[in-house]
XYZ file of C-alpha atoms in Angstrom:
439
model
C 2.806 0.534 50.920
C 0.237 -0.505 53.520
C -0.807 -4.152 53.463
C -4.422 -4.649 52.396
C -6.663 -7.443 53.672
C -7.482 -8.762 50.197
C -10.141 -11.206 51.378
C -12.104 -8.460 53.144
C -11.667 -6.148 50.191
C -12.952 -8.844 47.838
C -15.895 -9.600 50.131
C -16.829 -5.921 50.085
C -17.063 -5.707 46.274
C -20.655 -4.606 46.615
C -20.245 -0.936 45.731
C -22.001 0.577 42.732
C -18.618 0.586 41.017
C -15.379 -0.680 42.468
C -12.896 0.513 39.844
C -10.406 -2.040 38.551
C -8.124 0.478 36.816
C -7.653 3.537 39.015
C -4.740 5.173 37.244
C -3.428 5.441 33.695
C -0.047 4.474 35.159
C -1.560 1.053 35.876
C -0.036 -0.194 32.641
C 3.178 -1.819 31.451
C 6.268 0.340 31.057
C 6.975 -0.748 27.488
C 3.692 0.876 26.427
C 4.893 4.339 27.400
C 8.265 3.792 25.720
C 6.637 2.611 22.502
C 3.988 5.336 22.415
C 6.648 8.030 22.817
C 8.406 6.666 19.711
C 5.144 6.080 17.827
C 4.065 9.656 18.476
C 7.381 10.942 17.111
C 7.499 8.778 13.973
C 3.910 7.774 13.211
C 1.539 10.333 14.758
C -1.041 9.940 11.984
C -1.196 6.144 11.783
C -4.571 4.691 12.708
C -4.563 1.309 14.433
C -7.240 -1.090 15.616
C -6.630 -3.298 18.635
C -8.889 -6.269 19.326
C -9.342 -8.480 22.370
C -9.036 -12.185 21.548
C -9.906 -14.994 23.958
C -7.803 -17.967 22.884
C -9.434 -20.109 25.584
C -12.623 -20.672 23.626
C -14.027 -23.078 26.220
C -14.444 -20.182 28.649
C -17.525 -18.213 27.545
C -16.662 -14.789 28.923
C -19.978 -13.226 27.944
C -21.767 -15.807 30.105
C -19.494 -15.013 33.060
C -19.026 -11.239 32.906
C -22.046 -8.945 32.887
C -21.955 -6.588 29.900
C -23.112 -3.650 32.017
C -20.269 -4.201 34.486
C -17.753 -4.460 31.681
C -18.976 -1.233 30.095
C -18.899 0.547 33.444
C -15.271 -0.434 34.005
C -14.238 0.533 30.471
C -16.050 3.865 30.813
C -14.335 4.516 34.131
C -10.937 3.911 32.532
C -11.839 6.374 29.783
C -12.485 9.006 32.432
C -9.007 8.751 33.944
C -6.239 11.295 33.385
C -2.572 11.292 34.364
C -2.171 13.190 37.631
C 0.431 15.856 38.382
C 2.156 13.489 40.819
C 2.406 10.774 38.163
C 3.739 13.087 35.489
C 6.315 14.615 37.836
C 7.519 11.106 38.693
C 7.732 10.084 35.016
C 9.571 13.262 34.086
C 12.031 13.264 36.965
C 12.725 9.606 37.606
C 15.691 7.658 36.265
C 14.866 4.539 34.246
C 17.537 1.970 33.380
C 20.051 4.481 34.685
C 18.918 7.032 32.131
C 17.548 10.402 33.216
C 14.803 12.170 31.274
C 13.685 9.032 29.468
C 10.528 10.904 28.537
C 10.771 14.254 26.783
C 9.022 17.350 28.148
C 6.901 17.400 24.996
C 5.726 13.835 25.598
C 4.958 14.553 29.258
C 2.919 17.574 28.162
C 1.028 15.384 25.683
C 0.275 12.808 28.392
C -1.259 15.541 30.524
C -4.220 15.787 28.144
C -4.378 12.092 27.221
C -7.671 10.186 27.282
C -8.327 6.617 26.219
C -10.462 6.625 23.058
C -13.906 5.066 22.703
C -14.452 1.346 22.276
C -16.745 -0.980 20.352
C -18.205 -3.817 22.430
C -20.667 -6.477 21.392
C -21.618 -9.967 22.465
C -21.203 -12.836 19.988
C -23.348 -15.916 19.469
C -20.647 -18.198 20.875
C -20.628 -16.587 24.311
C -17.662 -14.282 23.780
C -17.226 -10.525 23.604
C -15.938 -8.655 20.598
C -14.030 -5.663 21.901
C -12.233 -3.315 19.512
C -10.423 -0.021 19.918
C -10.155 2.169 16.803
C -8.275 5.426 16.440
C -4.774 6.926 16.391
C -2.123 4.315 17.151
C -0.782 6.609 19.886
C -4.094 6.224 21.718
C -5.393 2.747 20.963
C -2.070 1.180 21.970
C -2.623 2.307 25.548
C -5.936 0.422 25.751
C -4.272 -3.016 25.616
C -3.173 -3.380 29.233
C -6.186 -1.836 31.035
C -8.622 -3.757 28.812
C -6.978 -7.082 29.645
C -6.709 -6.213 33.334
C -10.408 -5.278 33.464
C -11.651 -8.460 31.807
C -9.419 -10.744 33.837
C -10.379 -9.150 37.150
C -14.086 -9.177 36.297
C -13.718 -12.893 35.612
C -12.051 -13.351 39.012
C -14.730 -11.320 40.771
C -17.470 -13.354 39.146
C -15.876 -16.589 40.367
C -15.716 -15.258 43.942
C -18.969 -13.312 44.082
C -20.916 -15.772 46.233
C -18.097 -16.847 48.509
C -18.228 -16.247 52.245
C -15.689 -14.285 54.225
C -13.856 -17.339 55.573
C -13.831 -19.190 52.249
C -12.166 -16.138 50.709
C -9.714 -16.020 53.593
C -8.710 -19.644 52.977
C -8.534 -19.063 49.213
C -6.031 -16.234 49.563
C -4.123 -17.965 52.349
C -3.547 -20.963 50.075
C -2.517 -18.744 47.159
C -0.101 -16.827 49.397
C 1.420 -20.049 50.707
C 1.823 -21.351 47.163
C 3.626 -18.197 46.051
C 5.894 -18.223 49.086
C 6.865 -21.831 48.372
C 7.942 -20.641 44.919
C 9.912 -17.795 46.492
C 11.724 -20.264 48.747
C 12.745 -22.327 45.709
C 13.889 -19.217 43.836
C 16.097 -18.308 46.796
C 18.206 -21.353 45.928
C 19.269 -19.663 42.664
C 22.024 -17.262 43.793
C 22.474 -15.409 40.500
C 18.771 -15.110 39.748
C 17.482 -11.914 38.105
C 13.679 -11.737 37.958
C 10.917 -9.168 37.537
C 7.128 -9.026 37.591
C 5.482 -9.159 34.144
C 2.038 -10.058 35.432
C -0.202 -7.039 34.795
C -2.043 -8.237 31.681
C -3.459 -11.478 33.098
C -3.487 -10.779 36.800
C -6.113 -12.070 39.194
C -6.598 -8.498 40.366
C -4.675 -5.318 41.100
C -4.500 -5.849 44.875
C -3.207 -9.374 44.368
C -0.535 -8.214 41.935
C 0.547 -5.620 44.476
C 0.792 -8.325 47.171
C 2.870 -10.516 44.849
C 5.247 -7.659 44.065
C 5.677 -6.841 47.754
C 6.288 -10.520 48.545
C 9.007 -10.817 45.879
C 10.622 -7.590 47.027
C 10.919 -8.897 50.578
C 11.531 -12.542 49.743
C 14.148 -12.175 47.002
C 15.817 -8.876 47.857
C 18.006 -7.486 45.088
C 17.392 -10.551 42.906
C 13.951 -9.058 42.282
C 14.815 -6.157 40.009
C 11.409 -4.554 39.435
C 8.005 -4.679 37.812
C 6.578 -3.926 34.404
C 3.655 -2.156 36.109
C 4.454 1.554 36.189
C 2.073 2.400 39.046
C 3.471 -0.348 41.264
C 7.012 0.692 40.387
C 6.237 4.217 41.528
C 4.422 3.190 44.717
C 6.900 0.485 45.765
C 10.052 2.392 44.757
C 11.033 -0.250 42.216
C 12.557 -0.146 38.761
C 10.001 -0.008 35.935
C 10.901 -2.847 33.547
C 10.129 -3.178 29.841
C 11.258 -2.388 26.306
C 9.149 -3.092 23.184
C 6.487 -5.471 21.895
C 5.153 -7.222 18.795
C 2.897 -4.365 17.745
C 5.865 -2.391 16.365
C 6.874 -4.893 13.648
C 3.228 -5.865 13.103
C 2.214 -2.298 12.235
C 5.388 -1.693 10.205
C 4.647 -4.823 8.198
C 1.001 -3.884 7.689
C 2.065 -0.500 6.287
C 4.691 -2.003 3.948
C 4.117 -1.043 0.304
C 5.729 -4.162 -1.156
C 7.249 -7.507 -0.200
C 10.738 -6.054 0.202
C 9.523 -3.500 2.754
C 7.571 -6.249 4.485
C 10.688 -8.402 4.885
C 12.638 -5.418 6.230
C 9.907 -4.309 8.654
C 11.206 -6.213 11.740
C 14.623 -4.580 11.361
C 13.340 -1.119 10.478
C 11.530 -0.835 13.796
C 14.719 -1.848 15.617
C 16.666 0.830 13.734
C 14.052 3.341 14.874
C 14.221 2.000 18.426
C 17.998 2.308 18.507
C 17.762 5.949 17.476
C 15.362 6.654 20.345
C 16.764 4.468 23.112
C 20.057 2.885 24.018
C 21.805 1.003 26.789
C 19.804 -1.758 28.461
C 16.748 -0.928 26.367
C 18.371 -2.535 23.329
C 16.498 -5.834 23.623
C 15.233 -7.484 20.426
C 11.976 -9.437 20.237
C 12.619 -11.833 17.330
C 9.512 -13.969 16.970
C 6.815 -11.731 15.437
C 7.249 -13.485 12.082
C 9.349 -16.438 13.237
C 12.661 -16.460 15.076
C 14.512 -18.598 12.513
C 13.646 -16.200 9.692
C 14.483 -13.188 11.843
C 17.949 -14.481 12.732
C 18.688 -15.683 9.198
C 18.302 -12.171 7.785
C 19.234 -10.045 10.801
C 21.792 -7.280 10.177
C 25.210 -7.607 11.817
C 24.715 -4.504 13.974
C 21.993 -6.293 15.900
C 24.643 -8.585 17.387
C 25.905 -5.577 19.344
C 22.589 -5.110 21.126
C 22.288 -6.010 24.802
C 20.168 -9.097 24.219
C 17.025 -10.872 23.043
C 13.674 -11.836 24.518
C 12.599 -15.190 23.026
C 8.850 -15.206 23.517
C 6.895 -17.991 21.820
C 9.332 -20.884 21.404
C 10.206 -23.336 24.207
C 12.681 -21.246 26.218
C 15.693 -23.562 26.062
C 15.247 -24.171 22.339
C 14.842 -20.457 21.672
C 17.805 -19.548 23.849
C 20.077 -22.071 22.161
C 19.097 -20.765 18.735
C 20.012 -17.211 19.709
C 23.274 -18.281 21.353
C 24.329 -20.052 18.136
C 23.542 -16.864 16.202
C 25.707 -14.770 18.537
C 28.549 -17.250 18.164
C 28.236 -17.156 14.371
C 28.517 -13.373 14.594
C 31.677 -13.659 16.676
C 30.093 -12.474 19.916
C 30.607 -14.005 23.350
C 27.177 -15.084 24.695
C 28.439 -14.633 28.248
C 28.362 -10.898 27.599
C 24.805 -11.020 26.234
C 21.375 -11.156 27.887
C 18.436 -13.501 27.356
C 15.098 -12.493 28.881
C 12.701 -15.417 29.312
C 9.078 -14.392 29.767
C 6.703 -16.742 27.942
C 4.572 -18.708 30.411
C 7.398 -19.006 32.919
C 6.831 -20.607 36.312
C 9.010 -22.084 39.016
C 9.859 -25.335 37.200
C 10.736 -23.692 33.866
C 12.644 -20.894 35.616
C 14.762 -23.428 37.492
C 15.311 -25.507 34.364
C 16.397 -22.523 32.256
C 18.575 -21.158 35.031
C 20.530 -24.397 35.428
C 20.711 -25.009 31.661
C 22.145 -21.599 30.761
C 23.955 -20.635 33.970
C 27.476 -19.476 33.184
C 26.850 -19.493 29.418
C 24.804 -16.304 29.071
C 23.350 -13.572 31.251
C 19.737 -14.286 32.113
C 16.685 -12.434 33.341
C 13.183 -13.767 33.887
C 9.898 -11.921 33.390
C 7.341 -13.710 35.569
C 3.794 -13.163 34.371
C 0.551 -15.109 34.635
C 1.904 -17.837 36.917
C 3.021 -15.171 39.376
C -0.075 -12.973 39.520
C -2.851 -15.440 38.676
C -2.068 -18.889 40.058
C -5.143 -19.901 42.091
C -5.598 -23.365 40.671
C -6.514 -25.768 43.466
C -6.822 -22.991 46.063
C -10.623 -22.714 46.104
C -12.081 -24.397 49.245
C -15.527 -24.530 47.615
C -14.349 -26.062 44.346
C -16.227 -29.056 43.100
C -16.191 -31.105 39.937
C -18.075 -28.446 38.003
C -16.341 -25.260 39.163
C -12.786 -26.191 40.101
C -11.304 -24.254 37.182
C -13.325 -21.061 37.643
C -10.230 -19.199 38.846
C -7.833 -20.743 36.323
C -6.195 -18.126 34.073
C -7.178 -17.929 30.424
C -5.145 -16.987 27.361
C -6.571 -13.529 26.726
C -4.717 -11.124 24.434
C -5.277 -7.704 22.893
C -3.476 -7.442 19.564
C -3.235 -4.851 16.834
C -5.436 -6.156 14.007
C -5.141 -3.395 11.427
C -3.103 -0.295 10.626
C -4.481 2.385 8.321
C -7.103 -0.152 7.306
C -4.562 -2.820 6.325
C -4.659 -6.175 8.139
C -1.972 -6.850 10.730
C -0.444 -10.290 11.248
C 1.601 -12.055 13.863
C 3.065 -15.444 12.980
C 4.943 -16.237 16.195
C 6.941 -19.449 16.673
C 3.805 -21.120 17.985
C 0.896 -21.578 15.530
C -1.562 -21.299 18.428
C -0.432 -17.695 18.926
C -0.759 -16.595 15.303
C -3.211 -13.754 14.693
C -4.615 -12.393 11.448
C -6.767 -13.379 8.523
C -5.931 -16.866 7.167
C -5.013 -15.560 3.727
C -2.698 -12.945 5.243
C -1.075 -15.511 7.528
C -0.418 -17.667 4.455
C 1.105 -14.680 2.616
C 3.386 -13.785 5.533
C 4.470 -17.388 5.923
C 5.503 -17.452 2.285
C 7.422 -14.174 2.526
C 9.190 -14.985 5.789
C 9.712 -18.655 5.007
C 7.910 -19.946 8.078
C 8.476 -23.680 8.590
C 5.804 -26.177 7.648
C 3.846 -27.726 10.460
C 0.459 -28.441 11.915
C -1.735 -25.700 13.264
C -1.127 -22.947 10.741
C -4.534 -23.347 9.133
C -6.242 -22.465 12.420
C -7.155 -18.823 12.834
C -6.822 -17.631 16.407
């Protein structure tokens, strides 16, 4: 791929519309895998996804113009998968598996369009943004919606900057990333991939980061979750499944017994659809301790786990103990660390677990949106304008029933307070501070 002068490109953001999302492939790979399974098993389920800004101190509606936001969302709705993209999806090998996507699914993607959205400004300076419709369709809004809002925030912070100030800004950010690359080079058995689409500074910057890791780390950089970048840079598309699967299954449960079994039912379904290196379990939707305590024995034969909302070493140790209790050798298993990872935590986890378990790292926000301290114009009142925020887009209802995520971190819980309390009782979530706060 040709190298783009990002500073000049940013300075020239004066067109009527400079699209942020230019392709429906500009999404994370796990979305396509999940939607293929959802379409097969739950084609009639309706699901609502909602954008939630956990960083309440950042008033997005005061930063991002509503007209600009609508224009970008409308542009995304006008996109279609191209013939080139569909041919690549149909013919490419993913995780060593040919024909990952069925001809029927590829045909369905050909006519796919993102559904409509509901956007309104709130009194506290935030946006309410919801996507209602078939689960097969609303699921694919999550990544582009987050990418659009995050890049509009970045553009707003840089709108009045001069050409040279932008040049210095990106030069500092590039130097910072390369310093991280040099430290990662000291980890000979490192396995790492880009997970940074959802909270990226911008598409062009994510592309630069991916190209830098590809050159700087060689075969230790195994790919990217971004399907478009994987196609363009001839990289492996990385990803498996996400919290929305157990969240929807739990929301649709007809009784408490089905609710308790929901996290395992979705993994049974996943195993029927996919195998090999795609057998990665995400255990924390309703608490990792509860998940492991009731997990079926067959799950111990899966490739690995992705601990996502617990401190990585604590979460990894908990899973290793579970494997040992099941008579499995952790050295033959895989842990994927991806929650808020950066150079220090990657190094710490690597040295802590090296030789005890196979490891892979999904590098997200701190790869594709680390501009803190890089702004040459920053003063006391605007130094954090480019700092990333905790912005998520979660499923909030399924067939009109409320969806819940407990997580291992109370700050990441989503759902109505009374439903969170009910789920905590059913799954035996530990007592602690923070659970009364609705996020």
